[in-house]
mmCIF file of C-alpha atoms in Angstrom:
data_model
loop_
_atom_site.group_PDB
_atom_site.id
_atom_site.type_symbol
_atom_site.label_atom_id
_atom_site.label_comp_id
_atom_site.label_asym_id
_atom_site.label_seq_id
_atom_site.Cartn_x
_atom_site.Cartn_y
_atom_site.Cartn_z
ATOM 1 C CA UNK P 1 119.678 -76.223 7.875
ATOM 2 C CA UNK P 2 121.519 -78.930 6.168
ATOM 3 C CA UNK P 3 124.740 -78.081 8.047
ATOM 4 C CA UNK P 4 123.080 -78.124 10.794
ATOM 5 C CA UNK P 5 121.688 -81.275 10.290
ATOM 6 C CA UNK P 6 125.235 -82.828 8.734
ATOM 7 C CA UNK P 7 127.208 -81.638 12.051
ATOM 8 C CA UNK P 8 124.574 -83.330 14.187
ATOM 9 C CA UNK P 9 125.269 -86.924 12.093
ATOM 10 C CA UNK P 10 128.797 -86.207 12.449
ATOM 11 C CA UNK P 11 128.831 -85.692 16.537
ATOM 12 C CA UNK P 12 126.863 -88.776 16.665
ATOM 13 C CA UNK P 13 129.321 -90.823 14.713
ATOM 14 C CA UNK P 14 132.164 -89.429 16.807
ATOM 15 C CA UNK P 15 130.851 -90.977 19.540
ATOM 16 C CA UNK P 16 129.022 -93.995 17.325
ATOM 17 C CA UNK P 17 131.167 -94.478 14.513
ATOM 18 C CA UNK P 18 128.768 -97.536 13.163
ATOM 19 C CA UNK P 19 125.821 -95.755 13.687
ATOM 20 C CA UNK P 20 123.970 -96.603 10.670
ATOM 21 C CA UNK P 21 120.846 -94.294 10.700
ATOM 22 C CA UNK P 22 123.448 -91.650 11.096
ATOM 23 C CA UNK P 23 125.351 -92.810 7.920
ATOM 24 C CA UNK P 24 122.434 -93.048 6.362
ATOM 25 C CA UNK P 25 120.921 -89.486 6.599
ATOM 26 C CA UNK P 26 124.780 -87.950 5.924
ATOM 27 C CA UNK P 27 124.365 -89.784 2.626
ATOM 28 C CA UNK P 28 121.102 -87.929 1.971
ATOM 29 C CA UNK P 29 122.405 -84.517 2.884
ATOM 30 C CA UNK P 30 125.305 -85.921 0.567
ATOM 31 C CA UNK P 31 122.812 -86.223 -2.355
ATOM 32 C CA UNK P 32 120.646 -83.229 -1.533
ATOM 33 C CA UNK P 33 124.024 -80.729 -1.753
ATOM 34 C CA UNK P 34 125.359 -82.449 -4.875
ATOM 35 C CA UNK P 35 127.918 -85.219 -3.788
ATOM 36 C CA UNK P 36 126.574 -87.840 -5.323
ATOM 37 C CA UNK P 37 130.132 -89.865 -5.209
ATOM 38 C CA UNK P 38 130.137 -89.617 -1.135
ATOM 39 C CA UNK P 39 125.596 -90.037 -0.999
ATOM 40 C CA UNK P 40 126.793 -93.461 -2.610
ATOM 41 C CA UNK P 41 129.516 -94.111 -0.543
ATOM 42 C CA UNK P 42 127.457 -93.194 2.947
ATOM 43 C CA UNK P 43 124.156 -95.432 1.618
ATOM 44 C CA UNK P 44 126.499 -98.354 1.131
ATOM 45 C CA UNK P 45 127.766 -98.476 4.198
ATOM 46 C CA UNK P 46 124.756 -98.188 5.703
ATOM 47 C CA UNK P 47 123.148 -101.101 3.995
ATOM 48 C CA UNK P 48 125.937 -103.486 5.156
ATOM 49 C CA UNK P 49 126.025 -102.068 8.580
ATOM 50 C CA UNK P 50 121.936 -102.693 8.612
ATOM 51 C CA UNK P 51 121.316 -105.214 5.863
ATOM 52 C CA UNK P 52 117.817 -105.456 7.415
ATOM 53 C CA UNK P 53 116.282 -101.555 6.525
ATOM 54 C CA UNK P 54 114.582 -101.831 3.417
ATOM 55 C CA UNK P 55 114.816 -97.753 3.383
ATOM 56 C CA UNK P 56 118.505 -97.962 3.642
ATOM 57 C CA UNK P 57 118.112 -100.178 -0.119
ATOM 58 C CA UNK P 58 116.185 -98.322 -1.427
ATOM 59 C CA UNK P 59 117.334 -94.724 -0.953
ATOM 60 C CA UNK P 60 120.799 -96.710 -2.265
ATOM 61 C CA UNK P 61 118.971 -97.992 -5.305
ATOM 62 C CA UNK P 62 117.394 -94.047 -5.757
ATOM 63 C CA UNK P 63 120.652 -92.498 -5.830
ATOM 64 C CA UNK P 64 122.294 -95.308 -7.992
ATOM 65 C CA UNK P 65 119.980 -94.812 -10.616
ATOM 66 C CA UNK P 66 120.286 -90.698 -10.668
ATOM 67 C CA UNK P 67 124.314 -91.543 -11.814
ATOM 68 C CA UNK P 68 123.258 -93.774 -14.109
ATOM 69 C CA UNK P 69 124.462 -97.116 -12.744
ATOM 70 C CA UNK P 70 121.144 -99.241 -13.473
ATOM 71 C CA UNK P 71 122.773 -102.743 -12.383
ATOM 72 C CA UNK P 72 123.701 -101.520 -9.108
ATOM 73 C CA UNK P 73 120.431 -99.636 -8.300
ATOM 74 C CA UNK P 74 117.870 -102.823 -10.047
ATOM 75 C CA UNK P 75 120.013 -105.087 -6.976
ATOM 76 C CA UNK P 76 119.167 -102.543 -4.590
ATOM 77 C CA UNK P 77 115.691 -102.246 -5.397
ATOM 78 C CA UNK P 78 115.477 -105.581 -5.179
ATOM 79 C CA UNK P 79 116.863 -106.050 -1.893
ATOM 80 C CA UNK P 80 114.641 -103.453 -0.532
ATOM 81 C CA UNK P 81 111.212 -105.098 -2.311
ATOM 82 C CA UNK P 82 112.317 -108.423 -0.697
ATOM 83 C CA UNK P 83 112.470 -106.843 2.497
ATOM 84 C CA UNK P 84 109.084 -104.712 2.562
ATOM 85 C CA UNK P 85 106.902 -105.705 -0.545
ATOM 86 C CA UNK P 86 104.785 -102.912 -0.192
ATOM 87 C CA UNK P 87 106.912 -100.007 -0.974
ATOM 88 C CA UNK P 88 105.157 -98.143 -3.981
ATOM 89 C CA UNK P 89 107.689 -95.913 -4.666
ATOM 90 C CA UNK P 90 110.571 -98.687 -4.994
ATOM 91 C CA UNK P 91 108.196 -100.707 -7.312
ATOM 92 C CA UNK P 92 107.841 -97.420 -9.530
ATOM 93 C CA UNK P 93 111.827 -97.099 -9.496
ATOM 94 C CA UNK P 94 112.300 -99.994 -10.390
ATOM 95 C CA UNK P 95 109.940 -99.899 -13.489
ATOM 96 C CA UNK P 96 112.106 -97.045 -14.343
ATOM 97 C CA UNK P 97 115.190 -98.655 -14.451
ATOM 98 C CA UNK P 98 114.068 -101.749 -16.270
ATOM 99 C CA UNK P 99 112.403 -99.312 -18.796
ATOM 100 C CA UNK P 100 115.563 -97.547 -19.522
ATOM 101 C CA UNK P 101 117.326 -101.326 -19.813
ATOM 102 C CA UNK P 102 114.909 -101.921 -22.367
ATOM 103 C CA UNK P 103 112.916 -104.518 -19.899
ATOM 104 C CA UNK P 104 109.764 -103.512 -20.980
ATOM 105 C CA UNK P 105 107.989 -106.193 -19.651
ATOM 106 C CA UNK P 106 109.838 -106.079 -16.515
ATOM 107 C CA UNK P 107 109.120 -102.196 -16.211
ATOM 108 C CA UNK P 108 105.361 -103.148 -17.285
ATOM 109 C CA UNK P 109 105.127 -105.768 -14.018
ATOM 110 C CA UNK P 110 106.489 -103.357 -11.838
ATOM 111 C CA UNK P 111 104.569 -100.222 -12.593
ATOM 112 C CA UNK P 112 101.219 -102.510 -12.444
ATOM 113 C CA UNK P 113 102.744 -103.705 -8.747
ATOM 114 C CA UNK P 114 103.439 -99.947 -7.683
ATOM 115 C CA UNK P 115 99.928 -99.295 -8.495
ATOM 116 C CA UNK P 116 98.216 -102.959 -6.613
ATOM 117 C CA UNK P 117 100.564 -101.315 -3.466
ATOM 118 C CA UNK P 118 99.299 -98.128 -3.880
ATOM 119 C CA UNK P 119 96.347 -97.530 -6.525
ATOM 120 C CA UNK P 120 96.968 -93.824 -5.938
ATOM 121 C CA UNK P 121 100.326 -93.740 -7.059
ATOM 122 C CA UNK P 122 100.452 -91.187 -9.794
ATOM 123 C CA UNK P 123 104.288 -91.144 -11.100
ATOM 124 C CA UNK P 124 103.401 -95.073 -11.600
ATOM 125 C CA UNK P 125 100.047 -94.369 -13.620
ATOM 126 C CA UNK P 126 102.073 -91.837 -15.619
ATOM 127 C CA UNK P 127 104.582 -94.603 -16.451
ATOM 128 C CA UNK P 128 102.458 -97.379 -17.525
ATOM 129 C CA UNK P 129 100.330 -95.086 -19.266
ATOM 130 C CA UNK P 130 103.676 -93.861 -21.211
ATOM 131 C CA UNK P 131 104.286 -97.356 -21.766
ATOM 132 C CA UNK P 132 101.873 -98.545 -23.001
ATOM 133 C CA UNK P 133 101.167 -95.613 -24.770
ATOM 134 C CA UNK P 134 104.604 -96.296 -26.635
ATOM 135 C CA UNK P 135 103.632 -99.312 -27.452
ATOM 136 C CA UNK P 136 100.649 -99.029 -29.088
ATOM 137 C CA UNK P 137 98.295 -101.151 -25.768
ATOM 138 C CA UNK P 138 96.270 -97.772 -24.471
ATOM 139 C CA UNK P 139 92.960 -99.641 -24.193
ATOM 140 C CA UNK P 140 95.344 -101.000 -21.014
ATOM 141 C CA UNK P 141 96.517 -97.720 -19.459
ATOM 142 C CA UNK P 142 94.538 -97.096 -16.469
ATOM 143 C CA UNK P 143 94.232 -93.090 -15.257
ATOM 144 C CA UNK P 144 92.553 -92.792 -11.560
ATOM 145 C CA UNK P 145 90.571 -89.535 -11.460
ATOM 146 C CA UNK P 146 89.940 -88.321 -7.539
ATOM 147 C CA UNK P 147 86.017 -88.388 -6.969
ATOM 148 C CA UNK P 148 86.408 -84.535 -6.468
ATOM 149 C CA UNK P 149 88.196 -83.950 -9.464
ATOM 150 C CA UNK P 150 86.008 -86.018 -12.063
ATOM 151 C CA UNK P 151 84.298 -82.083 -12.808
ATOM 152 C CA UNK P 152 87.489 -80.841 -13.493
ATOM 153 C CA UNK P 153 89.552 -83.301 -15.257
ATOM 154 C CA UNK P 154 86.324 -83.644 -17.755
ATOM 155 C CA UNK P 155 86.640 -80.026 -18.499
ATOM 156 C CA UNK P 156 90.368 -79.864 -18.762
ATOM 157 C CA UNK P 157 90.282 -82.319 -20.944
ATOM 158 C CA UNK P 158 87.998 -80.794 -23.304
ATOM 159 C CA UNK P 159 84.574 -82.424 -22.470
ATOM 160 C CA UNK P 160 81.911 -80.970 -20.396
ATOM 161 C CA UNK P 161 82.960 -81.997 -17.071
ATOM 162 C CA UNK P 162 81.680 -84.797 -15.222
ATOM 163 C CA UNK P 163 81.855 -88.716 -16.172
ATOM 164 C CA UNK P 164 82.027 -89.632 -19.748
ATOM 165 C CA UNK P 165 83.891 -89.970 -22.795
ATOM 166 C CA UNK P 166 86.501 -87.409 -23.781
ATOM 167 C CA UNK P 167 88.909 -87.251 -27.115
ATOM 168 C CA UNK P 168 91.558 -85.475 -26.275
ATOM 169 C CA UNK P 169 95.455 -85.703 -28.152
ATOM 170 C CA UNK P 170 93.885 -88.551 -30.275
ATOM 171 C CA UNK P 171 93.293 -90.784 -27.405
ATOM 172 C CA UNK P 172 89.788 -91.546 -25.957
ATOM 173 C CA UNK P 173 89.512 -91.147 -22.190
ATOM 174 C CA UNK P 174 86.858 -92.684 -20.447
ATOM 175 C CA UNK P 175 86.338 -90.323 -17.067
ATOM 176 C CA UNK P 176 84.928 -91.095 -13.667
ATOM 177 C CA UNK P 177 85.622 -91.219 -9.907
ATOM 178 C CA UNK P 178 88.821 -93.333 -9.147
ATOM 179 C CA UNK P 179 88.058 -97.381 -7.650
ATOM 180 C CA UNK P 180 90.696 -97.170 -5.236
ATOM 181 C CA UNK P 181 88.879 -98.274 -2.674
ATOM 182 C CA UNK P 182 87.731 -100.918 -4.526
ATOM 183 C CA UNK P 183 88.669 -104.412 -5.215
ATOM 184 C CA UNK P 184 87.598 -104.531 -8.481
ATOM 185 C CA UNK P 185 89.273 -102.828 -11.639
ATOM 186 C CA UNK P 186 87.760 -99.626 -12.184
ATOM 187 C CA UNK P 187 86.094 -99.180 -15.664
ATOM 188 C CA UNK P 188 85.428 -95.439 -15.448
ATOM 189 C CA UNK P 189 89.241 -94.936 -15.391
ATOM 190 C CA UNK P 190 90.405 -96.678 -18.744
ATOM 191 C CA UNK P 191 91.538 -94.756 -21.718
ATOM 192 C CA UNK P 192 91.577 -96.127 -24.956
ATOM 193 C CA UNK P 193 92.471 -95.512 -28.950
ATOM 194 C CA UNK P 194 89.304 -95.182 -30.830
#
């Protein structure tokens, strides 16, 4: 189906040759089939022929940071945030990148924003609890459990099931239905070292 799709880009650029939505999607068939080089390329030229699409940045600043070229995909990411704020998943990459720069305060700030976008956001939970987790701040880390799986989670985690306190790997979790609806922190989903 990706050929499919690829030949359909391609007629449109023969008859739209600066189509940039067109360019765009090649560069993600591109990346999907393992041409990283031309993926690149194709999300390039689609940012400069649409400076304006915050997707177009950001799928850029995805790829950029899969080869390795953290400079280039932090600017994109950047460019993309300034453009739509509220894009969760950019936040998280982002955090990633800074992370691997050694940024750990930057990667810290923009894990925390990922989740204040979207509270749900598990990769970004993960990461700040890895964080902070490295570096020795756990009574930080917050872990959102889904109001249907507070039963579960308690169990998995070696406790009874159902809100509480848990030890489990040496860490104490604290576990009860996720705030995100709320505007307040939620206590029930801290985890701390005690």
């Amino acid at each position: 189906r990706l050929r499919e799709a690829e030949a359909m880009y391609r007629d449109v650029l023969s008859r739209h040759p600066r189509n940039a939505q067109a360019i765009h999607l090649l560069g993600l068939i591109a990346y999907q089939v393992g041409r990283p080089v031309d993926a690149i390329q194709c999300l390039r030229l689609a940012t400069e022929l649409d400076a304006s699409n915050p997707t177009f940045h950001a799928d850029l600043g995805d790829v950029l940071r899969t080869q390795g070229q953290a400079p280039e995909a932090i600017a994109a990411c950047q460019k993309a945030i300034e453009l739509k704020p509220d894009m969760a998943d950019v936040h998280h990459c982002l955090g990633v990148l800074h992370k691997k720069q050694g940024e750990l305060d930057l990667a810290e700030q923009c894990f925390r924003q990922a989740i204040t976008v979207d509270p749900n956001h598990a990769p970004a939970h993960a990461s700040l609890g890895t964080l902070l987790r490295e570096n020795d701040q756990m009574a930080e880390a917050r872990v959102p459990v889904p109001a249907g799986e507070v039963e579960r989670v308690g169990r998995e985690l070696g406790g009874g099931g159902g809100e509480g306190a848990v030890r489990h790997g040496g860490l104490r979790f604290v576990i009860g239905p996720s705030c995100s609806r709320s505007r307040d922190p939620c206590p029930w989903s801290r985890t701390s070292r005690q």
